[in-house]
Amino acid sequence: MQNRLTSFRKKSDLNRFRMAPRAFWPFWVYRMYDSYHLAQRAADLWKQIVGVPNMEAVVNKPDILSFFIASKIPVSESIRQELLELDGVSYRLHREIELLESFDRVRCKHCQTVIARRSDMLVMSSDGPLGAYVNPHGYVHEIMTFYKANDIALRGRPVLKDSWFPGYAWTIANCATCETQLGWLFTAANKKLKPSSFWAVRSSQVADDMR
């Protein structure tokens, strides 16, 4: 009987030991800084909000994933620079998750007019919704593409020459409120092309606040 009681106490003590936390902080605190957990969360958000490209191939490489998202996430140039300069993979992923969760509106950098919404985002490339293009004068323009845009005024006529998108003519697009050049409207010269038109907004003219 004594042996059974002793055995029962040992098992109870062992169970209590197994249930006790093995570190000072609870498990969920450590997950907040677990780069692999954060990478999976960021990849899931990217799939939900942006769609392409698929991040599954790099989800087990948090450092590569964090830099890839930083280079492709549709944000202003200053926010992108902030992401790239962050020291630490987990800190960068935390910030990217925060940006993806809050991304809703695109505003003019100069007057804060809302010119587009996340739901209007158009992915024109397998690399994602952001692309860098060079004009004939050698200037590089980083652009986001959208199905629709608001409060934008067109200047001039559509031009097919030097278009970044074959079969589409471009027209200069200015903010209707402050007249800053925000980007271009691309319209299909061939009725068979889809979409028939879309907007390209320069990330350099986008406000940091995208809520």
mmCIF file with all atom_site columns, C-alpha atoms in Angstrom:
data_model
loop_
_atom_site.group_PDB
_atom_site.id
_atom_site.type_symbol
_atom_site.label_atom_id
_atom_site.label_alt_id
_atom_site.label_comp_id
_atom_site.label_asym_id
_atom_site.label_entity_id
_atom_site.label_seq_id
_atom_site.pdbx_PDB_ins_code
_atom_site.Cartn_x
_atom_site.Cartn_y
_atom_site.Cartn_z
_atom_site.occupancy
_atom_site.B_iso_or_equiv
_atom_site.pdbx_formal_charge
_atom_site.auth_seq_id
_atom_site.auth_comp_id
_atom_site.auth_asym_id
_atom_site.auth_atom_id
_atom_site.pdbx_PDB_model_num
ATOM 1   C CA . MET A 1 1   ? 0.000   0.000  0.000   1.00 0.00 ? 1   MET A CA 1
ATOM 2   C CA . GLN A 1 2   ? 2.827   2.333  0.924   1.00 0.00 ? 2   GLN A CA 1
ATOM 3   C CA . ASN A 1 3   ? 4.560   1.599  -2.378  1.00 0.00 ? 3   ASN A CA 1
ATOM 4   C CA . ARG A 1 4   ? 1.401   2.409  -4.334  1.00 0.00 ? 4   ARG A CA 1
ATOM 5   C CA . LEU A 1 5   ? 0.994   5.700  -2.479  1.00 0.00 ? 5   LEU A CA 1
ATOM 6   C CA . THR A 1 6   ? 4.611   6.608  -3.147  1.00 0.00 ? 6   THR A CA 1
ATOM 7   C CA . SER A 1 7   ? 4.231   5.727  -6.839  1.00 0.00 ? 7   SER A CA 1
ATOM 8   C CA . PHE A 1 8   ? 1.038   7.821  -7.082  1.00 0.00 ? 8   PHE A CA 1
ATOM 9   C CA . ARG A 1 9   ? 2.782   10.835 -5.504  1.00 0.00 ? 9   ARG A CA 1
ATOM 10  C CA . LYS A 1 10  ? 5.710   10.524 -7.926  1.00 0.00 ? 10  LYS A CA 1
ATOM 11  C CA . LYS A 1 11  ? 3.351   10.408 -10.904 1.00 0.00 ? 11  LYS A CA 1
ATOM 12  C CA . SER A 1 12  ? 1.431   13.435 -9.585  1.00 0.00 ? 12  SER A CA 1
ATOM 13  C CA . ASP A 1 13  ? 4.653   15.366 -9.074  1.00 0.00 ? 13  ASP A CA 1
ATOM 14  C CA . LEU A 1 14  ? 5.784   14.438 -12.591 1.00 0.00 ? 14  LEU A CA 1
ATOM 15  C CA . ASN A 1 15  ? 2.476   15.586 -14.095 1.00 0.00 ? 15  ASN A CA 1
ATOM 16  C CA . ARG A 1 16  ? 2.697   18.894 -12.226 1.00 0.00 ? 16  ARG A CA 1
ATOM 17  C CA . PHE A 1 17  ? 6.245   19.314 -13.541 1.00 0.00 ? 17  PHE A CA 1
ATOM 18  C CA . ARG A 1 18  ? 5.137   18.655 -17.122 1.00 0.00 ? 18  ARG A CA 1
ATOM 19  C CA . MET A 1 19  ? 2.299   21.179 -16.827 1.00 0.00 ? 19  MET A CA 1
ATOM 20  C CA . ALA A 1 20  ? 4.479   23.875 -15.300 1.00 0.00 ? 20  ALA A CA 1
ATOM 21  C CA . PRO A 1 21  ? 5.954   26.516 -17.637 1.00 0.00 ? 21  PRO A CA 1
ATOM 22  C CA . ARG A 1 22  ? 9.602   25.844 -18.454 1.00 0.00 ? 22  ARG A CA 1
ATOM 23  C CA . ALA A 1 23  ? 10.420  29.524 -18.911 1.00 0.00 ? 23  ALA A CA 1
ATOM 24  C CA . PHE A 1 24  ? 9.631   32.798 -17.214 1.00 0.00 ? 24  PHE A CA 1
ATOM 25  C CA . TRP A 1 25  ? 7.306   34.054 -19.979 1.00 0.00 ? 25  TRP A CA 1
ATOM 26  C CA . PRO A 1 26  ? 4.237   32.170 -21.261 1.00 0.00 ? 26  PRO A CA 1
ATOM 27  C CA . PHE A 1 27  ? 4.402   30.384 -24.616 1.00 0.00 ? 27  PHE A CA 1
ATOM 28  C CA . TRP A 1 28  ? 2.448   33.014 -26.571 1.00 0.00 ? 28  TRP A CA 1
ATOM 29  C CA . VAL A 1 29  ? 5.012   35.686 -25.713 1.00 0.00 ? 29  VAL A CA 1
ATOM 30  C CA . TYR A 1 30  ? 7.791   33.666 -27.342 1.00 0.00 ? 30  TYR A CA 1
ATOM 31  C CA . ARG A 1 31  ? 5.641   33.083 -30.430 1.00 0.00 ? 31  ARG A CA 1
ATOM 32  C CA . MET A 1 32  ? 5.479   36.860 -30.884 1.00 0.00 ? 32  MET A CA 1
ATOM 33  C CA . TYR A 1 33  ? 9.203   36.777 -31.699 1.00 0.00 ? 33  TYR A CA 1
ATOM 34  C CA . ASP A 1 34  ? 9.390   33.389 -33.388 1.00 0.00 ? 34  ASP A CA 1
ATOM 35  C CA . SER A 1 35  ? 10.464  34.278 -36.935 1.00 0.00 ? 35  SER A CA 1
ATOM 36  C CA . TYR A 1 36  ? 9.058   31.011 -38.375 1.00 0.00 ? 36  TYR A CA 1
ATOM 37  C CA . HIS A 1 37  ? 5.641   31.614 -36.826 1.00 0.00 ? 37  HIS A CA 1
ATOM 38  C CA . LEU A 1 38  ? 5.699   35.242 -38.005 1.00 0.00 ? 38  LEU A CA 1
ATOM 39  C CA . ALA A 1 39  ? 6.743   34.170 -41.501 1.00 0.00 ? 39  ALA A CA 1
ATOM 40  C CA . GLN A 1 40  ? 3.752   31.819 -41.757 1.00 0.00 ? 40  GLN A CA 1
ATOM 41  C CA . ARG A 1 41  ? 1.411   34.552 -40.527 1.00 0.00 ? 41  ARG A CA 1
ATOM 42  C CA . ALA A 1 42  ? 2.850   37.083 -43.002 1.00 0.00 ? 42  ALA A CA 1
ATOM 43  C CA . ALA A 1 43  ? 2.570   34.570 -45.868 1.00 0.00 ? 43  ALA A CA 1
ATOM 44  C CA . ASP A 1 44  ? -1.071  33.837 -44.973 1.00 0.00 ? 44  ASP A CA 1
ATOM 45  C CA . LEU A 1 45  ? -1.894  37.561 -44.900 1.00 0.00 ? 45  LEU A CA 1
ATOM 46  C CA . TRP A 1 46  ? -0.134  38.118 -48.208 1.00 0.00 ? 46  TRP A CA 1
ATOM 47  C CA . LYS A 1 47  ? -2.168  35.325 -49.804 1.00 0.00 ? 47  LYS A CA 1
ATOM 48  C CA . GLN A 1 48  ? -5.395  36.763 -48.365 1.00 0.00 ? 48  GLN A CA 1
ATOM 49  C CA . ILE A 1 49  ? -4.753  40.418 -49.253 1.00 0.00 ? 49  ILE A CA 1
ATOM 50  C CA . VAL A 1 50  ? -2.452  40.410 -52.292 1.00 0.00 ? 50  VAL A CA 1
ATOM 51  C CA . GLY A 1 51  ? -2.702  36.882 -53.682 1.00 0.00 ? 51  GLY A CA 1
ATOM 52  C CA . VAL A 1 52  ? 0.426   36.488 -55.801 1.00 0.00 ? 52  VAL A CA 1
ATOM 53  C CA . PRO A 1 53  ? 3.118   35.430 -55.792 1.00 0.00 ? 53  PRO A CA 1
ATOM 54  C CA . ASN A 1 54  ? 2.679   32.347 -53.615 1.00 0.00 ? 54  ASN A CA 1
ATOM 55  C CA . MET A 1 55  ? 5.004   32.496 -50.608 1.00 0.00 ? 55  MET A CA 1
ATOM 56  C CA . GLU A 1 56  ? 4.972   28.779 -49.719 1.00 0.00 ? 56  GLU A CA 1
ATOM 57  C CA . ALA A 1 57  ? 8.396   28.204 -51.265 1.00 0.00 ? 57  ALA A CA 1
ATOM 58  C CA . VAL A 1 58  ? 10.077  30.653 -48.886 1.00 0.00 ? 58  VAL A CA 1
ATOM 59  C CA . VAL A 1 59  ? 7.858   30.464 -45.795 1.00 0.00 ? 59  VAL A CA 1
ATOM 60  C CA . ASN A 1 60  ? 10.514  28.294 -44.096 1.00 0.00 ? 60  ASN A CA 1
ATOM 61  C CA . LYS A 1 61  ? 13.138  30.963 -44.810 1.00 0.00 ? 61  LYS A CA 1
ATOM 62  C CA . PRO A 1 62  ? 11.927  33.924 -42.719 1.00 0.00 ? 62  PRO A CA 1
ATOM 63  C CA . ASP A 1 63  ? 14.828  36.200 -43.666 1.00 0.00 ? 63  ASP A CA 1
ATOM 64  C CA . ILE A 1 64  ? 14.269  35.775 -47.414 1.00 0.00 ? 64  ILE A CA 1
ATOM 65  C CA . LEU A 1 65  ? 10.492  36.082 -46.988 1.00 0.00 ? 65  LEU A CA 1
ATOM 66  C CA . SER A 1 66  ? 10.796  39.305 -44.974 1.00 0.00 ? 66  SER A CA 1
ATOM 67  C CA . PHE A 1 67  ? 12.974  40.985 -47.616 1.00 0.00 ? 67  PHE A CA 1
ATOM 68  C CA . PHE A 1 68  ? 10.779  39.739 -50.456 1.00 0.00 ? 68  PHE A CA 1
ATOM 69  C CA . ILE A 1 69  ? 7.645   41.194 -48.863 1.00 0.00 ? 69  ILE A CA 1
ATOM 70  C CA . ALA A 1 70  ? 9.508   44.425 -48.136 1.00 0.00 ? 70  ALA A CA 1
ATOM 71  C CA . SER A 1 71  ? 10.384  44.742 -51.816 1.00 0.00 ? 71  SER A CA 1
ATOM 72  C CA . LYS A 1 72  ? 6.894   43.926 -53.129 1.00 0.00 ? 72  LYS A CA 1
ATOM 73  C CA . ILE A 1 73  ? 4.385   45.238 -50.587 1.00 0.00 ? 73  ILE A CA 1
ATOM 74  C CA . PRO A 1 74  ? 2.358   48.172 -52.025 1.00 0.00 ? 74  PRO A CA 1
ATOM 75  C CA . VAL A 1 75  ? 3.485   51.004 -49.722 1.00 0.00 ? 75  VAL A CA 1
ATOM 76  C CA . SER A 1 76  ? 5.141   54.402 -50.067 1.00 0.00 ? 76  SER A CA 1
ATOM 77  C CA . GLU A 1 77  ? 8.870   54.637 -50.811 1.00 0.00 ? 77  GLU A CA 1
ATOM 78  C CA . SER A 1 78  ? 9.653   55.922 -47.310 1.00 0.00 ? 78  SER A CA 1
ATOM 79  C CA . ILE A 1 79  ? 7.858   52.975 -45.649 1.00 0.00 ? 79  ILE A CA 1
ATOM 80  C CA . ARG A 1 80  ? 9.697   50.543 -47.927 1.00 0.00 ? 80  ARG A CA 1
ATOM 81  C CA . GLN A 1 81  ? 13.002  52.122 -46.933 1.00 0.00 ? 81  GLN A CA 1
ATOM 82  C CA . GLU A 1 82  ? 12.025  51.781 -43.280 1.00 0.00 ? 82  GLU A CA 1
ATOM 83  C CA . LEU A 1 83  ? 11.314  48.056 -43.762 1.00 0.00 ? 83  LEU A CA 1
ATOM 84  C CA . LEU A 1 84  ? 14.606  47.401 -45.507 1.00 0.00 ? 84  LEU A CA 1
ATOM 85  C CA . GLU A 1 85  ? 16.566  49.206 -42.801 1.00 0.00 ? 85  GLU A CA 1
ATOM 86  C CA . LEU A 1 86  ? 14.978  47.364 -39.864 1.00 0.00 ? 86  LEU A CA 1
ATOM 87  C CA . ASP A 1 87  ? 17.612  45.369 -37.991 1.00 0.00 ? 87  ASP A CA 1
ATOM 88  C CA . GLY A 1 88  ? 16.192  41.916 -37.313 1.00 0.00 ? 88  GLY A CA 1
ATOM 89  C CA . VAL A 1 89  ? 13.971  39.486 -39.194 1.00 0.00 ? 89  VAL A CA 1
ATOM 90  C CA . SER A 1 90  ? 11.273  39.242 -36.511 1.00 0.00 ? 90  SER A CA 1
ATOM 91  C CA . TYR A 1 91  ? 11.013  43.044 -36.238 1.00 0.00 ? 91  TYR A CA 1
ATOM 92  C CA . ARG A 1 92  ? 10.687  43.374 -40.013 1.00 0.00 ? 92  ARG A CA 1
ATOM 93  C CA . LEU A 1 93  ? 8.014   40.650 -40.184 1.00 0.00 ? 93  LEU A CA 1
ATOM 94  C CA . HIS A 1 94  ? 6.097   42.266 -37.307 1.00 0.00 ? 94  HIS A CA 1
ATOM 95  C CA . ARG A 1 95  ? 6.030   45.582 -39.181 1.00 0.00 ? 95  ARG A CA 1
ATOM 96  C CA . GLU A 1 96  ? 5.003   43.907 -42.452 1.00 0.00 ? 96  GLU A CA 1
ATOM 97  C CA . ILE A 1 97  ? 2.139   42.086 -40.718 1.00 0.00 ? 97  ILE A CA 1
ATOM 98  C CA . GLU A 1 98  ? 1.023   45.382 -39.207 1.00 0.00 ? 98  GLU A CA 1
ATOM 99  C CA . LEU A 1 99  ? 1.090   47.067 -42.640 1.00 0.00 ? 99  LEU A CA 1
ATOM 100 C CA . LEU A 1 100 ? -0.788  44.236 -44.357 1.00 0.00 ? 100 LEU A CA 1
ATOM 101 C CA . GLU A 1 101 ? -3.476  44.223 -41.673 1.00 0.00 ? 101 GLU A CA 1
ATOM 102 C CA . SER A 1 102 ? -3.982  48.007 -41.844 1.00 0.00 ? 102 SER A CA 1
ATOM 103 C CA . PHE A 1 103 ? -3.650  48.447 -45.629 1.00 0.00 ? 103 PHE A CA 1
ATOM 104 C CA . ASP A 1 104 ? -6.957  49.831 -46.870 1.00 0.00 ? 104 ASP A CA 1
ATOM 105 C CA . ARG A 1 105 ? -6.618  53.199 -48.654 1.00 0.00 ? 105 ARG A CA 1
ATOM 106 C CA . VAL A 1 106 ? -4.070  54.783 -50.968 1.00 0.00 ? 106 VAL A CA 1
ATOM 107 C CA . ARG A 1 107 ? -3.735  58.539 -50.503 1.00 0.00 ? 107 ARG A CA 1
ATOM 108 C CA . CYS A 1 108 ? -2.016  61.349 -52.354 1.00 0.00 ? 108 CYS A CA 1
ATOM 109 C CA . LYS A 1 109 ? 1.236   62.169 -50.554 1.00 0.00 ? 109 LYS A CA 1
ATOM 110 C CA . HIS A 1 110 ? 0.708   65.920 -50.884 1.00 0.00 ? 110 HIS A CA 1
ATOM 111 C CA . CYS A 1 111 ? -2.957  66.501 -50.003 1.00 0.00 ? 111 CYS A CA 1
ATOM 112 C CA . GLN A 1 112 ? -4.025  63.150 -48.419 1.00 0.00 ? 112 GLN A CA 1
ATOM 113 C CA . THR A 1 113 ? -6.893  62.682 -50.893 1.00 0.00 ? 113 THR A CA 1
ATOM 114 C CA . VAL A 1 114 ? -7.965  59.026 -51.095 1.00 0.00 ? 114 VAL A CA 1
ATOM 115 C CA . ILE A 1 115 ? -7.242  57.922 -54.650 1.00 0.00 ? 115 ILE A CA 1
ATOM 116 C CA . ALA A 1 116 ? -7.655  54.136 -54.441 1.00 0.00 ? 116 ALA A CA 1
ATOM 117 C CA . ARG A 1 117 ? -8.599  51.261 -52.161 1.00 0.00 ? 117 ARG A CA 1
ATOM 118 C CA . ARG A 1 118 ? -7.105  47.877 -51.450 1.00 0.00 ? 118 ARG A CA 1
ATOM 119 C CA . SER A 1 119 ? -10.116 46.142 -52.997 1.00 0.00 ? 119 SER A CA 1
ATOM 120 C CA . ASP A 1 120 ? -9.326  47.895 -56.317 1.00 0.00 ? 120 ASP A CA 1
ATOM 121 C CA . MET A 1 121 ? -5.768  46.548 -56.485 1.00 0.00 ? 121 MET A CA 1
ATOM 122 C CA . LEU A 1 122 ? -4.810  44.848 -59.752 1.00 0.00 ? 122 LEU A CA 1
ATOM 123 C CA . VAL A 1 123 ? -1.914  42.401 -60.030 1.00 0.00 ? 123 VAL A CA 1
ATOM 124 C CA . MET A 1 124 ? -0.359  42.751 -63.486 1.00 0.00 ? 124 MET A CA 1
ATOM 125 C CA . SER A 1 125 ? 2.707   40.594 -62.819 1.00 0.00 ? 125 SER A CA 1
ATOM 126 C CA . SER A 1 126 ? 3.469   37.191 -61.331 1.00 0.00 ? 126 SER A CA 1
ATOM 127 C CA . ASP A 1 127 ? 5.809   39.031 -58.939 1.00 0.00 ? 127 ASP A CA 1
ATOM 128 C CA . GLY A 1 128 ? 2.953   40.921 -57.269 1.00 0.00 ? 128 GLY A CA 1
ATOM 129 C CA . PRO A 1 129 ? 1.130   44.262 -57.389 1.00 0.00 ? 129 PRO A CA 1
ATOM 130 C CA . LEU A 1 130 ? 4.260   46.413 -57.519 1.00 0.00 ? 130 LEU A CA 1
ATOM 131 C CA . GLY A 1 131 ? 6.617   46.901 -60.451 1.00 0.00 ? 131 GLY A CA 1
ATOM 132 C CA . ALA A 1 132 ? 9.532   49.107 -61.488 1.00 0.00 ? 132 ALA A CA 1
ATOM 133 C CA . TYR A 1 133 ? 9.623   50.507 -65.023 1.00 0.00 ? 133 TYR A CA 1
ATOM 134 C CA . VAL A 1 134 ? 12.088  52.743 -66.871 1.00 0.00 ? 134 VAL A CA 1
ATOM 135 C CA . ASN A 1 135 ? 10.985  55.508 -69.250 1.00 0.00 ? 135 ASN A CA 1
ATOM 136 C CA . PRO A 1 136 ? 12.956  56.521 -72.393 1.00 0.00 ? 136 PRO A CA 1
ATOM 137 C CA . HIS A 1 137 ? 14.811  59.189 -70.384 1.00 0.00 ? 137 HIS A CA 1
ATOM 138 C CA . GLY A 1 138 ? 16.182  56.627 -67.943 1.00 0.00 ? 138 GLY A CA 1
ATOM 139 C CA . TYR A 1 139 ? 13.937  57.473 -64.988 1.00 0.00 ? 139 TYR A CA 1
ATOM 140 C CA . VAL A 1 140 ? 12.741  54.505 -62.926 1.00 0.00 ? 140 VAL A CA 1
ATOM 141 C CA . HIS A 1 141 ? 9.125   54.617 -61.770 1.00 0.00 ? 141 HIS A CA 1
ATOM 142 C CA . GLU A 1 142 ? 7.859   52.176 -59.139 1.00 0.00 ? 142 GLU A CA 1
ATOM 143 C CA . ILE A 1 143 ? 4.129   51.768 -59.631 1.00 0.00 ? 143 ILE A CA 1
ATOM 144 C CA . MET A 1 144 ? 1.108   50.114 -58.037 1.00 0.00 ? 144 MET A CA 1
ATOM 145 C CA . THR A 1 145 ? -1.735  49.076 -60.332 1.00 0.00 ? 145 THR A CA 1
ATOM 146 C CA . PHE A 1 146 ? -5.481  49.400 -59.689 1.00 0.00 ? 146 PHE A CA 1
ATOM 147 C CA . TYR A 1 147 ? -8.726  48.627 -61.480 1.00 0.00 ? 147 TYR A CA 1
ATOM 148 C CA . LYS A 1 148 ? -10.254 51.884 -60.274 1.00 0.00 ? 148 LYS A CA 1
ATOM 149 C CA . ALA A 1 149 ? -9.075  55.236 -58.941 1.00 0.00 ? 149 ALA A CA 1
ATOM 150 C CA . ASN A 1 150 ? -10.822 58.264 -57.476 1.00 0.00 ? 150 ASN A CA 1
ATOM 151 C CA . ASP A 1 151 ? -10.340 62.044 -57.700 1.00 0.00 ? 151 ASP A CA 1
ATOM 152 C CA . ILE A 1 152 ? -7.858  61.849 -60.562 1.00 0.00 ? 152 ILE A CA 1
ATOM 153 C CA . ALA A 1 153 ? -7.779  64.213 -63.547 1.00 0.00 ? 153 ALA A CA 1
ATOM 154 C CA . LEU A 1 154 ? -6.359  63.179 -66.915 1.00 0.00 ? 154 LEU A CA 1
ATOM 155 C CA . ARG A 1 155 ? -3.996  65.429 -68.890 1.00 0.00 ? 155 ARG A CA 1
ATOM 156 C CA . GLY A 1 156 ? -3.482  65.094 -72.622 1.00 0.00 ? 156 GLY A CA 1
ATOM 157 C CA . ARG A 1 157 ? -4.392  62.330 -75.011 1.00 0.00 ? 157 ARG A CA 1
ATOM 158 C CA . PRO A 1 158 ? -3.604  58.589 -74.851 1.00 0.00 ? 158 PRO A CA 1
ATOM 159 C CA . VAL A 1 159 ? -0.179  57.698 -76.268 1.00 0.00 ? 159 VAL A CA 1
ATOM 160 C CA . LEU A 1 160 ? 0.833   54.227 -77.484 1.00 0.00 ? 160 LEU A CA 1
ATOM 161 C CA . LYS A 1 161 ? 4.533   55.012 -78.001 1.00 0.00 ? 161 LYS A CA 1
ATOM 162 C CA . ASP A 1 162 ? 6.923   53.792 -75.249 1.00 0.00 ? 162 ASP A CA 1
ATOM 163 C CA . SER A 1 163 ? 4.116   52.100 -73.303 1.00 0.00 ? 163 SER A CA 1
ATOM 164 C CA . TRP A 1 164 ? 5.281   49.739 -70.567 1.00 0.00 ? 164 TRP A CA 1
ATOM 165 C CA . PHE A 1 165 ? 2.313   47.505 -71.297 1.00 0.00 ? 165 PHE A CA 1
ATOM 166 C CA . PRO A 1 166 ? 2.094   46.352 -74.946 1.00 0.00 ? 166 PRO A CA 1
ATOM 167 C CA . GLY A 1 167 ? -1.260  47.130 -76.503 1.00 0.00 ? 167 GLY A CA 1
ATOM 168 C CA . TYR A 1 168 ? -2.087  49.804 -73.905 1.00 0.00 ? 168 TYR A CA 1
ATOM 169 C CA . ALA A 1 169 ? -1.932  53.573 -74.402 1.00 0.00 ? 169 ALA A CA 1
ATOM 170 C CA . TRP A 1 170 ? -0.961  55.798 -71.478 1.00 0.00 ? 170 TRP A CA 1
ATOM 171 C CA . THR A 1 171 ? -2.420  59.121 -70.336 1.00 0.00 ? 171 THR A CA 1
ATOM 172 C CA . ILE A 1 172 ? -0.913  61.303 -67.598 1.00 0.00 ? 172 ILE A CA 1
ATOM 173 C CA . ALA A 1 173 ? -3.017  61.225 -64.414 1.00 0.00 ? 173 ALA A CA 1
ATOM 174 C CA . ASN A 1 174 ? -2.906  64.055 -61.866 1.00 0.00 ? 174 ASN A CA 1
ATOM 175 C CA . CYS A 1 175 ? -4.476  64.404 -58.438 1.00 0.00 ? 175 CYS A CA 1
ATOM 176 C CA . ALA A 1 176 ? -7.685  66.348 -58.986 1.00 0.00 ? 176 ALA A CA 1
ATOM 177 C CA . THR A 1 177 ? -7.218  68.165 -55.673 1.00 0.00 ? 177 THR A CA 1
ATOM 178 C CA . CYS A 1 178 ? -3.586  69.339 -55.726 1.00 0.00 ? 178 CYS A CA 1
ATOM 179 C CA . GLU A 1 179 ? -2.674  68.607 -59.390 1.00 0.00 ? 179 GLU A CA 1
ATOM 180 C CA . THR A 1 180 ? 0.383   66.491 -58.493 1.00 0.00 ? 180 THR A CA 1
ATOM 181 C CA . GLN A 1 181 ? 1.209   63.903 -61.139 1.00 0.00 ? 181 GLN A CA 1
ATOM 182 C CA . LEU A 1 182 ? 0.259   60.594 -59.527 1.00 0.00 ? 182 LEU A CA 1
ATOM 183 C CA . GLY A 1 183 ? 0.795   58.262 -62.456 1.00 0.00 ? 183 GLY A CA 1
ATOM 184 C CA . TRP A 1 184 ? -1.023  57.163 -65.582 1.00 0.00 ? 184 TRP A CA 1
ATOM 185 C CA . LEU A 1 185 ? -4.218  55.662 -66.924 1.00 0.00 ? 185 LEU A CA 1
ATOM 186 C CA . PHE A 1 186 ? -3.559  52.770 -69.302 1.00 0.00 ? 186 PHE A CA 1
ATOM 187 C CA . THR A 1 187 ? -6.294  52.035 -71.851 1.00 0.00 ? 187 THR A CA 1
ATOM 188 C CA . ALA A 1 188 ? -6.404  49.062 -74.209 1.00 0.00 ? 188 ALA A CA 1
ATOM 189 C CA . ALA A 1 189 ? -5.959  49.895 -77.899 1.00 0.00 ? 189 ALA A CA 1
ATOM 190 C CA . ASN A 1 190 ? -7.386  46.480 -78.744 1.00 0.00 ? 190 ASN A CA 1
ATOM 191 C CA . LYS A 1 191 ? -10.877 45.666 -77.483 1.00 0.00 ? 191 LYS A CA 1
ATOM 192 C CA . LYS A 1 192 ? -9.827  42.049 -76.912 1.00 0.00 ? 192 LYS A CA 1
ATOM 193 C CA . LEU A 1 193 ? -7.337  43.029 -74.191 1.00 0.00 ? 193 LEU A CA 1
ATOM 194 C CA . LYS A 1 194 ? -8.404  42.586 -70.573 1.00 0.00 ? 194 LYS A CA 1
ATOM 195 C CA . PRO A 1 195 ? -8.699  44.645 -68.496 1.00 0.00 ? 195 PRO A CA 1
ATOM 196 C CA . SER A 1 196 ? -9.842  47.379 -70.859 1.00 0.00 ? 196 SER A CA 1
ATOM 197 C CA . SER A 1 197 ? -8.135  49.954 -68.640 1.00 0.00 ? 197 SER A CA 1
ATOM 198 C CA . PHE A 1 198 ? -6.255  50.297 -65.358 1.00 0.00 ? 198 PHE A CA 1
ATOM 199 C CA . TRP A 1 199 ? -4.439  52.898 -63.275 1.00 0.00 ? 199 TRP A CA 1
ATOM 200 C CA . ALA A 1 200 ? -0.737  52.981 -62.444 1.00 0.00 ? 200 ALA A CA 1
ATOM 201 C CA . VAL A 1 201 ? 0.082   55.026 -59.322 1.00 0.00 ? 201 VAL A CA 1
ATOM 202 C CA . ARG A 1 202 ? 3.666   56.031 -58.501 1.00 0.00 ? 202 ARG A CA 1
ATOM 203 C CA . SER A 1 203 ? 4.669   54.813 -55.034 1.00 0.00 ? 203 SER A CA 1
ATOM 204 C CA . SER A 1 204 ? 6.787   57.970 -54.631 1.00 0.00 ? 204 SER A CA 1
ATOM 205 C CA . GLN A 1 205 ? 3.549   60.009 -54.633 1.00 0.00 ? 205 GLN A CA 1
ATOM 206 C CA . VAL A 1 206 ? 1.695   57.830 -52.115 1.00 0.00 ? 206 VAL A CA 1
ATOM 207 C CA . ALA A 1 207 ? 1.227   58.882 -48.465 1.00 0.00 ? 207 ALA A CA 1
ATOM 208 C CA . ASP A 1 208 ? 2.652   56.777 -45.642 1.00 0.00 ? 208 ASP A CA 1
ATOM 209 C CA . ASP A 1 209 ? -0.760  56.445 -43.973 1.00 0.00 ? 209 ASP A CA 1
ATOM 210 C CA . MET A 1 210 ? -2.676  53.682 -45.806 1.00 0.00 ? 210 MET A CA 1
ATOM 211 C CA . ARG A 1 211 ? -5.383  53.002 -43.234 1.00 0.00 ? 211 ARG A CA 1
#
